[in-house]
Amino acid sequence: RTALFPGITFTAAPSTITAQARDQVINNLLVKFTKDSAPAESDLAEMRALYDELKPSVTNNAAGTSGLMVATCAAALGSAKTVLVY
């Protein structure tokens, strides 16, 4: 979990997640799911936008952090880039 979600404290609220941690998570997910060692900036931007849409909809507690990470994984797996790779 730490390798895929660096900088994420699952016992803390989502409001504690920094933009740098968000970007690391998104990059790690895209690398893992697409097997592309350097995701395109357009793919990263799309995932950042989805993450930023999801973040306000989760509760601001530890459960919200877990939920946000699950939703971010689902968004990455359901992205066109991932679907086309597999």
Short mmCIF file of C-alpha atoms in Angstrom, two decimals:
data_model
loop_
_atom_site.label_atom_id
_atom_site.label_comp_id
_atom_site.label_asym_id
_atom_site.label_seq_id
_atom_site.Cartn_x
_atom_site.Cartn_y
_atom_site.Cartn_z
CA ARG A 1 0.00 0.00 0.00
CA THR A 2 2.83 2.39 0.81
CA ALA A 3 4.54 1.74 -2.53
CA LEU A 4 1.41 2.48 -4.56
CA PHE A 5 0.14 5.30 -2.34
CA PRO A 6 3.22 7.24 -1.15
CA GLY A 7 2.46 10.23 1.02
CA ILE A 8 -1.05 9.02 1.87
CA THR A 9 -1.86 8.57 5.54
CA PHE A 10 -4.91 6.31 5.61
CA THR A 11 -5.67 7.20 9.21
CA ALA A 12 -5.94 10.92 8.36
CA ALA A 13 -8.59 12.96 6.57
CA PRO A 14 -8.43 13.55 2.80
CA SER A 15 -7.85 17.25 3.45
CA THR A 16 -4.31 16.31 4.55
CA ILE A 17 -3.40 14.94 1.10
CA THR A 18 -1.04 17.33 -0.64
CA ALA A 19 -0.98 18.03 -4.37
CA GLN A 20 2.42 16.32 -4.51
CA ALA A 21 1.03 13.15 -2.88
CA ARG A 22 -1.98 13.26 -5.24
CA ASP A 23 0.33 13.47 -8.25
CA GLN A 24 2.49 10.59 -7.00
CA VAL A 25 -0.55 8.37 -6.51
CA ILE A 26 -1.94 9.20 -9.95
CA ASN A 27 1.43 8.61 -11.61
CA ASN A 28 1.89 5.29 -9.78
CA LEU A 29 -1.59 4.09 -10.75
CA LEU A 30 -1.15 4.97 -14.41
CA VAL A 31 2.29 3.34 -14.53
CA LYS A 32 0.93 0.21 -12.84
CA PHE A 33 -2.29 -0.08 -14.84
CA THR A 34 -0.96 0.90 -18.27
CA LYS A 35 2.59 -0.45 -17.96
CA ASP A 36 3.71 2.91 -19.38
CA SER A 37 6.78 4.10 -17.47
CA ALA A 38 6.09 7.74 -18.37
CA PRO A 39 2.37 8.56 -18.61
CA ALA A 40 1.48 11.37 -21.01
CA GLU A 41 0.77 14.76 -19.47
CA SER A 42 -2.75 14.65 -20.93
CA ASP A 43 -3.46 11.38 -19.09
CA LEU A 44 -2.08 12.80 -15.85
CA ALA A 45 -4.15 15.97 -16.26
CA GLU A 46 -7.31 13.95 -16.89
CA MET A 47 -6.73 11.90 -13.73
CA ARG A 48 -5.95 15.01 -11.66
CA ALA A 49 -9.25 16.53 -12.80
CA LEU A 50 -11.16 13.37 -11.88
CA TYR A 51 -9.44 13.20 -8.48
CA ASP A 52 -10.20 16.87 -7.82
CA GLU A 53 -13.88 16.21 -8.66
CA LEU A 54 -14.02 13.22 -6.33
CA LYS A 55 -12.25 14.75 -3.33
CA PRO A 56 -15.04 17.09 -2.15
CA SER A 57 -17.60 14.27 -2.28
CA VAL A 58 -15.92 12.08 0.36
CA THR A 59 -16.19 12.53 4.10
CA ASN A 60 -13.30 14.36 5.72
CA ASN A 61 -12.12 11.48 7.90
CA ALA A 62 -10.02 8.31 7.54
CA ALA A 63 -12.88 6.49 5.80
CA GLY A 64 -12.99 9.33 3.28
CA THR A 65 -9.29 8.91 2.54
CA SER A 66 -9.74 5.20 1.86
CA GLY A 67 -12.81 5.89 -0.24
CA LEU A 68 -10.97 8.53 -2.24
CA MET A 69 -8.11 6.14 -2.99
CA VAL A 70 -10.56 3.41 -4.06
CA ALA A 71 -12.39 5.87 -6.31
CA THR A 72 -9.10 7.10 -7.78
CA CYS A 73 -8.09 3.50 -8.56
CA ALA A 74 -11.47 2.87 -10.18
CA ALA A 75 -11.14 6.03 -12.26
CA ALA A 76 -7.67 4.99 -13.41
CA LEU A 77 -8.83 1.47 -14.26
CA GLY A 78 -11.85 2.79 -16.12
CA SER A 79 -9.96 5.38 -18.11
CA ALA A 80 -9.79 5.03 -21.88
CA LYS A 81 -6.02 4.67 -21.71
CA THR A 82 -6.28 1.62 -19.44
CA VAL A 83 -9.13 0.02 -21.34
CA LEU A 84 -7.24 0.31 -24.63
CA VAL A 85 -4.05 -1.18 -23.16
CA TYR A 86 -5.73 -4.34 -21.98
#
